[in-house]
C-alpha positions as a printed Julia matrix, in Angstrom:
233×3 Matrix{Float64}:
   0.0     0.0     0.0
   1.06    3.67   -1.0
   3.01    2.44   -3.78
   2.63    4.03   -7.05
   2.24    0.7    -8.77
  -0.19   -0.89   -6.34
  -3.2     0.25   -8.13
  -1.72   -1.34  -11.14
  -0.54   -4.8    -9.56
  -3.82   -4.8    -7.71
  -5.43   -4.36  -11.14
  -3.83   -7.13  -12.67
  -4.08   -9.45   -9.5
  -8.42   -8.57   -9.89
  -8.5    -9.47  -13.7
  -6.77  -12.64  -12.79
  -9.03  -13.66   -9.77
 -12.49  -12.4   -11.76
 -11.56  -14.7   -15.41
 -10.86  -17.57  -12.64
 -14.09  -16.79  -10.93
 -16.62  -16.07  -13.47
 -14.81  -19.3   -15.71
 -15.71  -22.05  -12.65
 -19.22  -20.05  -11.13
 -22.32  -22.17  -11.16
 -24.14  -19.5   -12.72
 -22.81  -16.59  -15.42
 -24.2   -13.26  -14.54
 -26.43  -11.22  -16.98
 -23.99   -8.2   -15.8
 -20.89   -7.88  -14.36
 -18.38   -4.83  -13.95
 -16.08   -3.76  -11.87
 -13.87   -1.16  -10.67
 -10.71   -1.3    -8.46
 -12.56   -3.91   -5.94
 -16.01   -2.78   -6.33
 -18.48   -5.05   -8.74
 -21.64   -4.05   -9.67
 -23.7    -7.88  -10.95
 -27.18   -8.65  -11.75
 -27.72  -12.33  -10.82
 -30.7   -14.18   -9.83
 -32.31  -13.14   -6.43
 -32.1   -16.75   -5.92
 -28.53  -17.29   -7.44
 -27.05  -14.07   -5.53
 -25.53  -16.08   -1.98
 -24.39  -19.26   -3.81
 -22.73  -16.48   -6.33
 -21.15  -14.88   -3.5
 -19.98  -17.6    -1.91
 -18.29  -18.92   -4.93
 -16.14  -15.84   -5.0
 -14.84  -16.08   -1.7
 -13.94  -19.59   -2.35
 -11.36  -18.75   -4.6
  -8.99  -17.33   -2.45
  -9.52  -17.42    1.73
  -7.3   -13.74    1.69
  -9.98  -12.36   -0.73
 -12.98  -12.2     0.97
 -16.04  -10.26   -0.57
 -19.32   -8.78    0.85
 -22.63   -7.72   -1.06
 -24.88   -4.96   -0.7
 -28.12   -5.83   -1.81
 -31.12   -3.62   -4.28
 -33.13   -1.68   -2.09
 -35.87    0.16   -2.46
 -35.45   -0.68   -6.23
 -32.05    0.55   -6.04
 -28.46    0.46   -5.93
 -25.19    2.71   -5.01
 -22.38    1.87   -7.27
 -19.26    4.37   -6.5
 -20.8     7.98   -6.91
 -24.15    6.55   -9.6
 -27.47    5.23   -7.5
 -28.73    3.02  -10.19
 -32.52    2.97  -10.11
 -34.69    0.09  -11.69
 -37.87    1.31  -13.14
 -40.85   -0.27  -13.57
 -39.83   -1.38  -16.58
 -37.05   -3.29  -16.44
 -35.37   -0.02  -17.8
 -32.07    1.75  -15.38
 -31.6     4.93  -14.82
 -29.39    6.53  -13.06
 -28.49    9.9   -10.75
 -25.55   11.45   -8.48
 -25.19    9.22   -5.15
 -23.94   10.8    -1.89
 -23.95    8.81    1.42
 -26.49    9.86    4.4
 -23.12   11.78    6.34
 -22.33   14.02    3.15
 -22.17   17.31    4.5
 -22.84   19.35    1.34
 -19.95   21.34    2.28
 -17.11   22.7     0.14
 -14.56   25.69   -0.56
 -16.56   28.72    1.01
 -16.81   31.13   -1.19
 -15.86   33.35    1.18
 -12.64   32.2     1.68
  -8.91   33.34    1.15
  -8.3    31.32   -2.2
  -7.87   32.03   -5.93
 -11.3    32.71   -7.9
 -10.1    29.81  -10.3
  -9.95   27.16   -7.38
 -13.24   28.88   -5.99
 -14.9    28.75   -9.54
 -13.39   24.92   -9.78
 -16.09   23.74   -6.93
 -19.11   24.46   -9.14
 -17.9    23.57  -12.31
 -16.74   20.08  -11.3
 -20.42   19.74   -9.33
 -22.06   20.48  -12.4
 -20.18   18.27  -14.95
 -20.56   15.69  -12.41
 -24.44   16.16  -12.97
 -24.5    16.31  -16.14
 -22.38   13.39  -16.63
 -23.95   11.04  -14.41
 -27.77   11.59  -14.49
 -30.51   10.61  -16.78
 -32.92   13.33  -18.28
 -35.16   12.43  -15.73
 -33.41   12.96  -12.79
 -30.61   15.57  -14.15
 -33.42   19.29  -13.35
 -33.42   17.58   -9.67
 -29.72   17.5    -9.7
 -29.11   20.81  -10.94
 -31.31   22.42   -8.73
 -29.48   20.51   -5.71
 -25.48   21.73   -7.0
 -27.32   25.61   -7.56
 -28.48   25.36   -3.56
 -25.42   24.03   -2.51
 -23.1    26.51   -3.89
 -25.75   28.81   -2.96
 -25.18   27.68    0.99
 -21.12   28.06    0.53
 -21.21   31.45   -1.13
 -19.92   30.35   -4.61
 -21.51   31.34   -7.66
 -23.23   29.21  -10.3
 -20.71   28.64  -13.12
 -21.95   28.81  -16.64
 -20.44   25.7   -18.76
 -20.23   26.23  -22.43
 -20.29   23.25  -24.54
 -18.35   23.67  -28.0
 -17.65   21.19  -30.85
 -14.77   22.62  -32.23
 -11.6    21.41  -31.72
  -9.71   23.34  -29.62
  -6.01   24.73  -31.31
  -2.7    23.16  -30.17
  -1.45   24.91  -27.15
   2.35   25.43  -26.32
   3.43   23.62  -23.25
   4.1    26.63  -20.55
   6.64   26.41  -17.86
   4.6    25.84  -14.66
   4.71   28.03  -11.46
   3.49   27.63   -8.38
   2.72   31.19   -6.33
   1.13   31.22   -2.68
  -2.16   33.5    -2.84
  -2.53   36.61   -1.5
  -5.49   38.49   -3.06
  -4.75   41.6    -5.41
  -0.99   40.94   -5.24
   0.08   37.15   -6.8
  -3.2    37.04   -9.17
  -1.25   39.97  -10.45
   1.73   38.63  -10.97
  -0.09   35.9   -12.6
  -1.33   37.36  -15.03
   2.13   39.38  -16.19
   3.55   35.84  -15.85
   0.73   34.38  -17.81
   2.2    37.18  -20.73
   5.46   35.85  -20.51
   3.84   32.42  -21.51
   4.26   30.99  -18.05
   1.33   28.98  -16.4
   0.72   29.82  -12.8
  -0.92   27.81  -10.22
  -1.85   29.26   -6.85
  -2.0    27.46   -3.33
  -3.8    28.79   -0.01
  -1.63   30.21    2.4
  -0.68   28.69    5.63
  -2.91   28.3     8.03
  -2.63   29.56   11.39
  -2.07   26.21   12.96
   0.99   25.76   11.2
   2.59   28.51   12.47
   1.84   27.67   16.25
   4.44   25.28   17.48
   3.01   21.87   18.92
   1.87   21.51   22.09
   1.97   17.47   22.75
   5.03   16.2    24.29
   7.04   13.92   22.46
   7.96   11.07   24.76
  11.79    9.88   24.3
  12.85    6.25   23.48
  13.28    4.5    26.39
  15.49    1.87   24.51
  16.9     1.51   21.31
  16.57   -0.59   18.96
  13.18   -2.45   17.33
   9.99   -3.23   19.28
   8.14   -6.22   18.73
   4.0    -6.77   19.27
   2.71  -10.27   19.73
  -0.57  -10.75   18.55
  -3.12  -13.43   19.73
  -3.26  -15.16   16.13
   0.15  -15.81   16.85
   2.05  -13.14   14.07
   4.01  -10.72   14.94
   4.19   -7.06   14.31
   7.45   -5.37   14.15
């Protein structure tokens, strides 16, 4: 873990374990996809524990669990897949029950740009994610939510021409301060330089920690015995 290349060794480890899996099941699901470690199947009602069970037969260190359709249905990353009456899906933006709704105030000390980022990433999201039955409910959500952190309501202008080769600019990264750096961005943005701009410290990193560091009694490597018997060092 916190490897770069575990995502991609995890990856290949997953595509391994599923063409095992889904070549030996008892039954072949209608649907089956899957992202990192998350799978999203249509089986059976009837087929869905045997299903389950067959996966974590495979390997004992790769144990699954299911969350079942309710309510007609299901979360799947950030999509709540809903199945009509039907037999047709549709789909809209899925937040858990503790989402707070809050973001970047738009009240706060940071560039417009990063301030301006909130709402257009909300609104994509929409747009990219929701049927056109359940994308007006959406909308109206994002608009009252960056209405309750002070941002503004980006407009998002969709364009099918393609856009002209840029030049690759030499980065730079400038601490914000308002009506000074944006400045200085933009006479560096002249001089074909693209600037980026990052809050500025917060007060608790100037105040100098107040817990007190115990000293090593001993040196040299502790060891923790567990009850399964393995050791942590």
């Amino acid at each position: 873990m916190g490897s770069p290349v575990s995502p991609i060794v995890g990856d290949i480890f997953m595509e391994d374990f599923e063409e095992k899996a889904l070549l030996t099941a008892p039954i072949t699901p209608s649907f089956y996809k899957r992202y990192v470690d998350d799978t999203f199947t249509i089986l059976p009602s009837d087929k869905v524990t045997a299903f389950l069970e067959h996966l974590n037969s495979i390997n004992s260190k790769i144990q699954f669990t299911m969350e079942l359709e309710a309510n007609n249905s299901l979360a799947f990353l950030d999509v709540l897949v809903i199945r009509n009456p039907n037999n047709t899906v549709g789909h809209t933006v899925y937040r858990k029950k503790t989402h707070t709704n809050r973001y970047l105030n738009g009240e706060s000390h940071h560039h417009p740009s990063q301030l301006a980022t909130v709402g257009k990433s909300l609104l994509q999201r929409a747009r990219g994610i929701c049927d056109s039955k359940h994308l007006a409910a959406e909308l109206q959500h994002v608009k009252q939510v960056l209405h309750d952190n002070k941002l503004r309501v980006p407009r998002l202008r969709h364009s099918d021409r393609v856009k002209p080769a840029t030049v690759e600019r030499v980065p730079a990264v400038l601490p914000y301060v308002r009506g000074v750096t944006d400045k200085i961005g933009y006479i560096l943005k002249r001089a074909s330089i693209r600037t980026f701009f990052k809050p500025p410290k917060k007060i608790s990193q100037f105040l100098p920690s107040v817990k007190c560091n115990i000293p090593l009694q001993d040196a040299g490597v502790y060891k923790l015995d567990c009850e399964c018997g393995l050791t942590y060092k």
